[in-house]
Amino acid sequence: MLGLPAQSKGKWGSPVTDQGIGARLLRKEDERYMRGRGQFVGDIRLAGMQEVAFVRSPLAHARIKGVRIPPAHRGRVFIAQDLTGVSAIRADTSLPGFKSSLQPVLAADKVRYVGELVALCIAPTRAEAEDVVGEIALDLDPLPVVADMLQARKPGAPMVHEHWGDNLYLTSAIDVDFEAVKAKAAVSVTKELRTSRQVMSPIEGRGVVAQWHSRLGQLIVHTSTQQPHIVRSGLAECLGLDEGQIRVVAPDVGGGFGYKGILLPEEIALAWATRKVGAPLRWIEDRRENLTANANCREHHYILSAYADAEGRLLALDCEATVDSGAYSAYPFSACLEAGQIASILPGVYDFPHYRCRAYSVATNKPPILPYRGVARTGVCFALEVTLDALARKLGSEPNHVRFKSLVRPEQMPFDNIAKRHFDSGDYPEALRRAIEAIGFAGVRERQRRGEPDGRRVGIGFAMYSEQAGHGTSVYAAWGIPFVPGHEAALARFTPDGGLELRIGAHSHGQGLETTLSQVAHSILGVPHERIRLVHGDTATTPYSTGTWGSRCMIMAGGAVAAACDELARRVLAIAAKLLQAKPEEVRLVAGEVVGPAGRIAVADVARTWYRRPQDLPGDVDPGGLEVTAGYKAKRDTGTFSYAAHAAVVAIDPETGELEIMDYVVVEDAGVLVNPMIADGQIIGGMAQGVGTALYEEMRFDAQGQPLAATLSDYLLPGPTEVPEVRIEHMETPSPYTRFGQKGLGEGGAIAPPAAITNAVNDALQGLGAELLVSPITPRRIVEAIARTRPPPQAPAAVESPPGPDGHGLPGA
Amino acid sequence: MKPVAFAYARPASVGEAAQMLAAEPGAKVLAGGQTLGPILNLRLAQPALLIDIARIPELAAVGEDADGATIGATVTHAAIEDGRVPDPTGGFLARVARGIAYRAVRTRGTIGGSLAHADPAADWLSCLSALGTQVYITGATGTRTLELDTFVRGTMETALAKDELLTAVRIPRFSPRARFGFHKICRKAGEFAEAIGVVAYDPESAIYRAVAGATNGRPLVLALRAGVAAKPFTVAEAEHMLQSMRYAGDAYERQLHAAALRRASELAFAP
């Protein structure tokens, strides 16, 4: 009996009628993760393996005049001139006007940011490799540094890539009848907003183990990546090898968030050097490398104007956005993924008639900016939603007044917005209404009127966004970056004993795909979960995929697994019909069994027959058997748009600037949820990162491009005590374009919190006349914003009881 | 981030440890390792020899008498938090200990290590400065006792000579009428303090001290004049105290330290 009982009691206590799509199934992968039995790159030990440490540039901009290597270290230290046959990393886009940067694997003539790789050092242990690093002397000729993106845009600024003539990778622009708004608008606001540079902080950093396998003639690279097939393409391009000569394995990966989607120069350097020295090599990124040189993200600047009519309906946005893209265009997403998307995602969930946006992707002497969960949306949502609240305040209305007047309405769906984004489905006003209800808006306003006994100021804020996910060929062909996603492939096959094996080219590293794709297969074939295995993370054993990014896996890998299982089901039914002596149209798959008019047979028995007793098979059986590779594309590949309304209540201590998130509500719609519990987890995890963006995380650089945080005591991340218990409500409006109506939702939790929290802060401080327009909102920024609203300080007031000679007087004592 | 190679020694006694310190100029003392560990990994410290004192029995010893308690240098924050050692303040030490970093840090971190490291943001430095604490020191040639005020010379600077170890702290006994307040402001739970305010008041021994800690130097201690009311400070009073302490910081930092002082006084004098 393969099928599950029709009704069983789930481990979480509620009755479960189905273990397929929609079930709150506990995650299969947690068995190893929660017991500490995962296997990460750092767990790999190979015979003869040596460790690598890198010499990194201490200067943000300099000419390399020489690298002095003590003779004793010859043969274990390599510099750019040693890397014969290795090409620089090239991540161009085909967007008109894009200027290409070549990112060297090891810097050759110039260094362009602090932490850029200059030399690779090999030793038996990491400590000894670091000893070698300490003995390498760099002869650098400093150049003027440009560390600020607004300075970098100015004429005469030092140039990161001299042959460009300026520091602009790309200028993106859109104008939809903008000038006409000026005659129509009753009110407008203009705000200058900024999001600080951040660092993606997966618990596991990057790590690489590279070895040359002489029998296979193959380079085997174990690397902590979310896109193994893309890493293989990138390695092949840079090393001049055939892709078949490279196998990339991504074992367990301890958090991706976008950082693990990047081809790193470290990966190429190790891949080259392992062949050179004839030993497996390992590099494990440490937290200092992660913070200061590698995982940078998020730095945006906006000058944003919003125009409305007298009723509060949004008429136009006018934006000048600048993104600090750093020194190089990172592979594969390019230097323009952030700024290049701003114009298209800034309109958010709103319908308005006039629009203008210019966005600059700017090169600076800082590490390349990389895509982080939410990508440009976190900054865009912050700029737009904070400005909309300011507009509402100027209109004298509650903040959500402008939102309700301007949201795309459900009857308009599907809706093509002013930037030609195609919203597939949803009810945006309903999400906002539910958030208002759930957070208890009226109660918070009443509480604000009463005031707090402890002197704190309470504020409430909202923010909305939509999240394009699973967008495919048509979108990325227009970008023209090194990969364009096409059909997603999955392999499904029965084992001879009736188990089901699924193989996908994407990677699961926290998304729970080992569970959710099992749910998809279970929904179609009825195989019990304990008999379903997901194989992923190895180019040698999985179909090609662009990998895990853009919240695409539930749509694309889910669709592909379903397509493969559909075909398997067709073949199983055909065999079973013969075995049951029934006509094909008379048999059905029910809970893991094929049921015919006069009998039934377990799917596992069909599998056993195919593999072990082929003599029992019908003569016209499909020779492909019970192994299927199927491809999938959504009916429309412009992506699904999940969306949410976030609501935050904060309390601020005006004396110390301390902030408490008192309540937080997310009303979210990602279409049909395959596993609502995992969806909750995605939202909570994203939310924690959103709180980091909103309140803690800031990677500062000085004017010389020196990073000012090198450890996690300087770069603050929120911990369990800083992340509020979030209350989540789901709406489930199906997408008309995907296999089950599902939408991608992996990033949304990280998009809206900075906007919602900032709006709550500005609501709290409204009575004081203070306003915060920068993330993170630190206690110092709050206190100083309040202080700026006060009249300039006068001479200190006379103290009634001056200090005594021993310096310990007390007034009024 | 891995340390440079170093030698490791585990002396059996304080005397032996002091001899090792005297003999090896590149030696460093390892107790709980909660600061030294990261510093070693970052290669900010590159000692030739680590002298592990964590298992020297006399350094873990505690004792008390009518006048106060002696707490050995390698007693952990967790032991104090859990009330496993004498507390001559009637529970104040345990309350302060509970707020130090995280439990994992408290399980290994030691009171002596905290004082000898003399990080201005450390909780014990501020707390014990308010209590009239003495530190016991042993060197290769003898022992001495210093007031904590004298022992701490500045940011991560102490009076310890190259061959000396801090062996214990001596904390005077307070009367049951004593009141204490400790308020720490930090960006998040377990993070380094941005400001610490401490108030200790004992009408029976005429002790009334306020301390501003987590400044950019040693804790600023203010002995309050007899007759100052034992009640929560006003904002103006707290600001005035900082002025009397010659606190130097920008407007935000001043406001933070004044708030910490005021809130410590509120904790001390809560009805």
Coordinates of N, CA, C and O in Angstrom, one line a residue, chain A residues 600-735:
Chain A
R600 N -6.6 -3.2 -9.0 CA -5.7 -2.1 -8.7 C -4.3 -2.6 -8.6 O -4.0 -3.7 -8.2
I601 N -3.3 -1.7 -8.9 CA -1.9 -2.1 -8.7 C -1.1 -0.9 -8.2 O -1.3 0.3 -8.6
A602 N -0.2 -1.2 -7.2 CA 0.5 -0.1 -6.7 C 1.6 0.5 -7.7 O 2.1 -0.3 -8.5
V603 N 1.8 1.8 -7.7 CA 2.8 2.4 -8.6 C 4.1 1.6 -8.4 O 4.8 1.4 -9.4
A604 N 4.5 1.3 -7.2 CA 5.7 0.6 -6.9 C 5.8 -0.7 -7.6 O 6.9 -1.1 -8.1
D605 N 4.7 -1.4 -7.8 CA 4.7 -2.7 -8.5 C 4.8 -2.5 -10.0 O 5.4 -3.3 -10.6
V606 N 4.3 -1.4 -10.5 CA 4.5 -1.0 -11.9 C 6.0 -0.8 -12.1 O 6.6 -1.3 -13.1
A607 N 6.7 -0.1 -11.2 CA 8.1 0.1 -11.3 C 8.9 -1.2 -11.2 O 9.8 -1.4 -12.0
R608 N 8.5 -2.1 -10.3 CA 9.2 -3.4 -10.2 C 9.1 -4.2 -11.5 O 10.0 -4.8 -12.0
T609 N 7.9 -4.1 -12.1 CA 7.7 -4.8 -13.3 C 8.6 -4.2 -14.4 O 9.2 -5.0 -15.2
W610 N 8.6 -2.9 -14.5 CA 9.5 -2.3 -15.6 C 10.9 -2.7 -15.5 O 11.6 -3.1 -16.4
Y611 N 11.4 -2.7 -14.2 CA 12.9 -2.9 -14.1 C 13.2 -4.4 -13.9 O 14.2 -4.9 -14.4
R612 N 12.4 -5.2 -13.2 CA 12.8 -6.5 -12.8 C 12.0 -7.6 -13.6 O 12.5 -8.7 -13.7
R613 N 10.9 -7.3 -14.1 CA 10.1 -8.3 -14.9 C 9.6 -7.8 -16.2 O 8.4 -7.7 -16.5
P614 N 10.6 -7.3 -17.0 CA 10.2 -6.8 -18.3 C 9.4 -7.8 -19.2 O 8.7 -7.3 -20.1
Q615 N 9.5 -9.0 -18.9 CA 8.8 -10.0 -19.6 C 7.3 -9.8 -19.5 O 6.5 -10.3 -20.3
D616 N 6.8 -9.1 -18.4 CA 5.4 -8.9 -18.2 C 4.9 -7.6 -18.8 O 3.7 -7.3 -18.7
L617 N 5.8 -6.9 -19.5 CA 5.4 -5.6 -20.0 C 4.6 -5.7 -21.3 O 4.9 -6.7 -22.1
P618 N 3.8 -4.8 -21.7 CA 3.1 -4.9 -23.0 C 4.1 -4.6 -24.1 O 5.1 -4.0 -23.9
G619 N 3.8 -5.1 -25.2 CA 4.8 -5.0 -26.3 C 5.0 -3.6 -26.8 O 6.0 -3.2 -27.3
D620 N 4.0 -2.8 -26.7 CA 4.0 -1.4 -27.2 C 4.4 -0.4 -26.1 O 4.1 0.8 -26.2
V621 N 5.1 -0.9 -25.1 CA 5.4 0.0 -23.9 C 6.4 1.1 -24.4 O 7.2 0.9 -25.3
D622 N 6.2 2.3 -23.8 CA 7.1 3.4 -24.1 C 8.6 3.0 -23.7 O 8.9 2.7 -22.6
P623 N 9.5 2.9 -24.7 CA 10.8 2.4 -24.4 C 11.6 3.4 -23.5 O 12.6 3.0 -22.9
G624 N 11.1 4.6 -23.3 CA 11.8 5.5 -22.4 C 11.6 5.1 -21.0 O 12.4 5.5 -20.1
G625 N 10.7 4.2 -20.7 CA 10.6 3.6 -19.4 C 10.2 4.6 -18.3 O 9.5 5.6 -18.6
L626 N 10.6 4.4 -17.1 CA 10.2 5.2 -16.0 C 11.3 6.2 -15.6 O 11.6 6.4 -14.4
E627 N 11.8 6.8 -16.6 CA 12.8 7.9 -16.3 C 12.5 9.0 -17.3 O 12.6 8.7 -18.5
V628 N 12.3 10.2 -16.8 CA 11.8 11.2 -17.7 C 12.6 12.5 -17.4 O 12.7 12.9 -16.2
T629 N 13.1 13.2 -18.4 CA 13.6 14.5 -18.2 C 12.6 15.4 -19.0 O 12.4 15.2 -20.2
A630 N 12.0 16.4 -18.2 CA 11.0 17.2 -18.9 C 11.4 18.7 -18.6 O 12.0 19.0 -17.6
G631 N 11.0 19.5 -19.6 CA 11.3 20.9 -19.5 C 10.0 21.7 -19.2 O 8.9 21.2 -19.5
Y632 N 10.2 22.9 -18.6 CA 9.0 23.7 -18.2 C 9.3 25.1 -18.4 O 10.4 25.6 -18.1
K633 N 8.3 25.8 -18.9 CA 8.2 27.3 -18.9 C 6.8 27.7 -18.5 O 5.9 27.0 -18.8
A634 N 6.7 28.8 -17.7 CA 5.4 29.2 -17.4 C 4.6 29.7 -18.7 O 5.3 30.0 -19.7
K635 N 3.3 29.7 -18.6 CA 2.5 30.1 -19.8 C 2.9 31.5 -20.3 O 2.8 31.8 -21.4
R636 N 3.3 32.3 -19.4 CA 3.8 33.6 -19.7 C 5.1 33.8 -18.9 O 5.0 33.6 -17.6
D637 N 6.2 34.2 -19.4 CA 7.4 34.2 -18.7 C 7.9 35.5 -18.1 O 9.0 35.7 -17.8
T638 N 6.9 36.4 -18.0 CA 7.3 37.7 -17.4 C 7.3 37.7 -15.9 O 7.5 38.7 -15.3
G639 N 7.0 36.5 -15.4 CA 7.1 36.4 -13.9 C 5.8 36.5 -13.2 O 4.8 37.0 -13.7
T640 N 5.8 35.9 -12.0 CA 4.6 36.1 -11.1 C 4.9 37.3 -10.2 O 6.1 37.7 -10.0
F641 N 3.9 37.9 -9.7 CA 4.0 39.1 -8.8 C 3.3 38.8 -7.5 O 2.1 38.9 -7.4
S642 N 4.1 38.2 -6.5 CA 3.5 38.2 -5.2 C 3.6 39.6 -4.6 O 4.3 40.4 -5.1
Y643 N 2.9 39.8 -3.6 CA 2.9 41.1 -3.0 C 2.5 41.0 -1.5 O 2.1 40.0 -1.1
A644 N 2.7 42.1 -0.8 CA 2.3 42.1 0.6 C 2.1 43.5 1.1 O 2.6 44.5 0.6
A645 N 1.4 43.5 2.2 CA 1.3 44.8 3.0 C 1.9 44.4 4.4 O 1.6 43.5 5.0
H646 N 2.9 45.2 4.7 CA 3.6 45.1 6.0 C 3.1 46.2 6.9 O 2.9 47.4 6.5
A647 N 2.9 46.0 8.2 CA 2.6 47.0 9.2 C 3.4 46.8 10.4 O 3.6 45.7 10.9
A648 N 4.0 47.9 10.9 CA 4.8 47.9 12.0 C 4.4 48.9 13.1 O 3.9 50.0 12.7
V649 N 4.5 48.6 14.3 CA 4.3 49.5 15.4 C 5.6 49.6 16.2 O 6.2 48.5 16.6
V650 N 6.1 50.8 16.4 CA 7.4 50.9 17.1 C 7.2 51.9 18.3 O 6.2 52.7 18.3
A651 N 8.1 51.7 19.2 CA 8.1 52.7 20.3 C 9.6 53.2 20.4 O 10.5 52.4 20.3
I652 N 9.7 54.5 20.5 CA 11.0 55.2 20.4 C 11.2 55.9 21.7 O 10.3 56.7 22.2
D653 N 12.4 55.7 22.3 CA 12.8 56.5 23.4 C 13.5 57.7 22.9 O 14.6 57.6 22.4
P654 N 12.9 58.9 23.0 CA 13.5 60.1 22.4 C 14.8 60.5 23.1 O 15.7 61.2 22.5
E655 N 15.0 60.0 24.3 CA 16.2 60.4 25.0 C 17.5 59.6 24.5 O 18.5 60.2 24.4
T656 N 17.3 58.3 24.3 CA 18.4 57.5 23.9 C 18.3 57.0 22.5 O 19.3 56.4 22.0
G657 N 17.2 57.2 21.8 CA 17.1 56.8 20.4 C 16.8 55.3 20.3 O 16.8 54.8 19.2
E658 N 16.6 54.6 21.5 CA 16.4 53.2 21.4 C 15.0 52.9 20.8 O 14.0 53.7 21.1
L659 N 14.9 51.9 20.0 CA 13.7 51.6 19.3 C 13.2 50.2 19.6 O 14.1 49.2 19.5
E660 N 12.0 50.0 19.9 CA 11.4 48.6 20.0 C 10.3 48.4 19.0 O 9.5 49.3 18.8
I661 N 10.4 47.3 18.3 CA 9.3 46.9 17.4 C 8.3 46.2 18.2 O 8.5 45.1 18.7
M662 N 7.2 46.9 18.4 CA 6.2 46.3 19.4 C 5.3 45.3 18.7 O 4.8 44.4 19.3
D663 N 5.0 45.5 17.4 CA 4.2 44.6 16.7 C 4.5 44.7 15.2 O 5.0 45.7 14.7
Y664 N 4.3 43.5 14.6 CA 4.6 43.5 13.1 C 3.7 42.5 12.4 O 3.6 41.4 12.9
V665 N 3.1 43.0 11.4 CA 2.1 42.2 10.7 C 2.5 42.1 9.2 O 2.9 43.1 8.6
V666 N 2.4 40.9 8.6 CA 2.6 40.7 7.2 C 1.3 40.1 6.6 O 1.0 39.0 7.1
V667 N 0.7 40.8 5.7 CA -0.4 40.1 4.9 C 0.2 39.9 3.5 O 0.5 40.9 2.8
E668 N 0.2 38.7 3.1 CA 1.1 38.4 1.9 C 0.3 37.5 1.0 O -0.5 36.6 1.5
D669 N 0.5 37.6 -0.3 CA -0.2 36.8 -1.3 C 0.8 36.3 -2.3 O 1.4 37.0 -3.1
A670 N 1.2 35.0 -2.2 CA 2.1 34.4 -3.1 C 1.4 33.3 -3.9 O 2.0 32.3 -4.2
G671 N 0.1 33.5 -4.2 CA -0.6 32.6 -4.9 C -0.8 31.3 -4.1 O -0.9 31.3 -2.9
V672 N -1.0 30.2 -4.8 CA -1.2 28.9 -4.1 C 0.1 28.5 -3.4 O 1.2 28.5 -4.0
L673 N 0.0 28.3 -2.1 CA 1.2 27.9 -1.3 C 1.4 26.4 -1.3 O 0.5 25.7 -0.9
V674 N 2.6 26.0 -1.7 CA 2.9 24.6 -1.7 C 3.0 24.1 -0.3 O 2.5 23.0 0.1
N675 N 3.6 24.9 0.6 CA 3.8 24.5 2.0 C 3.7 25.8 2.8 O 4.7 26.5 2.9
P676 N 2.6 26.1 3.4 CA 2.4 27.4 4.1 C 3.4 27.6 5.2 O 3.8 28.7 5.5
M677 N 3.8 26.5 5.9 CA 4.8 26.6 7.0 C 6.2 27.1 6.4 O 6.8 27.9 7.0
I678 N 6.6 26.5 5.3 CA 7.8 26.9 4.7 C 7.7 28.4 4.2 O 8.6 29.2 4.3
A679 N 6.5 28.7 3.7 CA 6.3 30.1 3.3 C 6.5 31.1 4.5 O 7.1 32.1 4.4
D680 N 5.9 30.7 5.6 CA 6.1 31.5 6.8 C 7.5 31.6 7.2 O 8.0 32.7 7.5
G681 N 8.3 30.5 7.1 CA 9.7 30.5 7.4 C 10.4 31.5 6.5 O 11.3 32.2 6.9
Q682 N 10.1 31.5 5.2 CA 10.7 32.4 4.3 C 10.5 33.8 4.7 O 11.4 34.7 4.6
I683 N 9.2 34.1 5.0 CA 8.9 35.5 5.4 C 9.6 35.9 6.7 O 10.2 37.0 6.8
I684 N 9.6 35.0 7.7 CA 10.3 35.3 8.9 C 11.8 35.5 8.7 O 12.4 36.5 9.2
G685 N 12.4 34.7 7.9 CA 13.8 34.8 7.7 C 14.1 36.1 6.9 O 15.1 36.8 7.2
G686 N 13.3 36.4 5.9 CA 13.5 37.6 5.2 C 13.3 38.8 6.1 O 14.0 39.8 6.0
M687 N 12.3 38.7 6.9 CA 12.0 39.8 7.8 C 13.2 40.1 8.8 O 13.5 41.3 9.0
A688 N 13.9 39.1 9.2 CA 15.0 39.3 10.1 C 16.1 40.1 9.3 O 16.7 41.1 9.9
Q689 N 16.3 39.8 8.0 CA 17.2 40.6 7.3 C 16.7 42.0 7.0 O 17.5 42.9 7.0
G690 N 15.4 42.1 6.8 CA 14.8 43.4 6.7 C 15.0 44.3 7.9 O 15.2 45.5 7.8
V691 N 14.9 43.7 9.1 CA 15.1 44.4 10.3 C 16.6 44.9 10.4 O 16.9 46.0 10.8
G692 N 17.5 44.0 9.9 CA 18.9 44.4 9.8 C 19.1 45.6 8.9 O 19.8 46.5 9.3
T693 N 18.5 45.6 7.8 CA 18.6 46.8 6.9 C 18.0 48.0 7.5 O 18.6 49.1 7.5
A694 N 16.9 47.8 8.2 CA 16.2 48.9 8.8 C 16.9 49.6 9.9 O 16.9 50.8 10.1
L695 N 17.5 48.7 10.8 CA 18.0 49.2 12.1 C 19.4 49.0 12.4 O 20.0 49.7 13.3
Y696 N 20.1 48.1 11.7 CA 21.4 47.7 12.2 C 22.6 47.8 11.2 O 23.7 48.3 11.5
E697 N 22.3 47.2 10.0 CA 23.5 46.9 9.2 C 24.0 48.1 8.4 O 23.2 48.7 7.7
E698 N 25.2 48.3 8.5 CA 25.8 49.5 7.8 C 27.3 49.2 7.6 O 28.0 49.1 8.6
M699 N 27.7 49.1 6.3 CA 29.1 48.9 6.1 C 29.7 50.2 5.6 O 29.5 50.6 4.5
R700 N 30.4 50.9 6.5 CA 30.9 52.2 6.2 C 32.3 52.1 5.6 O 33.1 51.2 5.9
F701 N 32.6 53.1 4.8 CA 34.0 53.3 4.2 C 34.4 54.7 4.5 O 33.6 55.6 4.5
D702 N 35.7 54.9 4.7 CA 36.2 56.2 4.9 C 36.5 56.8 3.5 O 36.3 56.2 2.5
A703 N 36.9 58.1 3.5 CA 37.1 58.7 2.2 C 38.2 58.1 1.3 O 38.2 58.3 0.1
Q704 N 39.1 57.3 2.0 CA 40.1 56.6 1.3 C 39.7 55.2 0.9 O 40.5 54.4 0.4
G705 N 38.4 54.9 1.0 CA 37.8 53.6 0.6 C 38.2 52.5 1.6 O 38.1 51.3 1.2
Q706 N 38.6 52.8 2.8 CA 38.9 51.8 3.8 C 37.6 51.4 4.5 O 36.9 52.2 5.0
P707 N 37.4 50.1 4.5 CA 36.2 49.6 5.2 C 36.3 49.8 6.7 O 37.4 49.6 7.2
L708 N 35.2 50.2 7.3 CA 35.3 50.6 8.7 C 34.7 49.5 9.7 O 34.6 49.7 10.8
A709 N 34.4 48.4 9.1 CA 33.9 47.2 9.9 C 34.6 46.0 9.5 O 34.6 45.7 8.3
A710 N 35.3 45.3 10.4 CA 36.0 44.1 10.0 C 35.6 42.9 10.8 O 36.0 41.8 10.5
T711 N 34.7 43.1 11.8 CA 34.2 42.0 12.5 C 32.7 42.2 12.8 O 32.2 43.3 12.6
L712 N 32.1 41.2 13.3 CA 30.6 41.4 13.6 C 30.4 42.1 14.9 O 29.2 42.3 15.3
S713 N 31.4 42.6 15.5 CA 31.2 43.6 16.6 C 31.1 45.0 16.1 O 30.6 45.9 16.7
D714 N 31.6 45.2 14.9 CA 31.5 46.5 14.2 C 30.4 46.5 13.2 O 29.8 47.6 13.0
Y715 N 30.1 45.4 12.6 CA 29.0 45.3 11.7 C 27.8 44.6 12.4 O 27.9 43.4 12.6
L716 N 26.8 45.3 12.8 CA 25.8 44.7 13.7 C 24.7 44.0 12.8 O 24.2 44.6 11.9
L717 N 24.5 42.8 13.3 CA 23.4 42.0 12.7 C 22.3 41.8 13.8 O 22.6 41.7 14.9
P718 N 21.0 41.8 13.4 CA 20.0 41.6 14.4 C 20.1 40.1 14.9 O 20.5 39.3 14.1
G719 N 19.9 39.9 16.1 CA 19.8 38.6 16.7 C 18.4 38.2 17.0 O 17.5 39.0 16.8
P720 N 18.2 37.1 17.6 CA 16.8 36.6 18.0 C 16.1 37.6 18.8 O 14.9 37.8 18.7
T721 N 16.8 38.3 19.7 CA 16.1 39.3 20.6 C 15.7 40.6 19.8 O 14.9 41.4 20.3
E722 N 16.3 40.8 18.7 CA 16.0 42.1 17.9 C 14.9 41.9 16.9 O 14.4 42.8 16.3
V723 N 14.6 40.6 16.6 CA 13.6 40.4 15.5 C 12.3 40.1 16.2 O 12.2 39.2 17.0
P724 N 11.2 40.8 15.8 CA 10.0 40.7 16.5 C 9.3 39.4 16.0 O 9.6 38.8 15.0
E725 N 8.3 38.9 16.8 CA 7.4 37.9 16.4 C 6.5 38.5 15.4 O 5.8 39.4 15.7
V726 N 6.6 38.0 14.2 CA 5.8 38.6 13.1 C 4.5 37.8 13.0 O 4.5 36.5 13.1
R727 N 3.4 38.5 12.8 CA 2.1 37.8 12.6 C 1.9 37.8 11.1 O 1.9 38.8 10.5
I728 N 1.6 36.6 10.6 CA 1.5 36.5 9.1 C 0.1 36.0 8.7 O -0.5 35.1 9.3
E729 N -0.5 36.7 7.7 CA -1.7 36.2 7.1 C -1.4 36.0 5.7 O -0.8 36.8 5.0
H730 N -2.0 34.9 5.2 CA -1.8 34.6 3.7 C -3.1 34.8 3.0 O -4.2 34.5 3.5
M731 N -3.0 35.4 1.8 CA -4.1 35.4 0.8 C -3.5 34.4 -0.3 O -2.3 34.3 -0.4
E732 N -4.4 33.8 -1.0 CA -3.8 32.9 -2.0 C -4.6 33.1 -3.3 O -5.4 32.3 -3.7
T733 N -4.2 34.2 -4.0 CA -4.8 34.4 -5.3 C -3.9 33.7 -6.3 O -2.7 34.0 -6.5
P734 N -4.4 32.7 -7.0 CA -3.6 31.9 -7.9 C -3.0 32.8 -9.0 O -3.7 33.7 -9.5
S735 N -1.8 32.5 -9.4 CA -1.3 33.1 -10.7 C -1.9 32.3 -11.8 O -2.0 31.1 -11.8

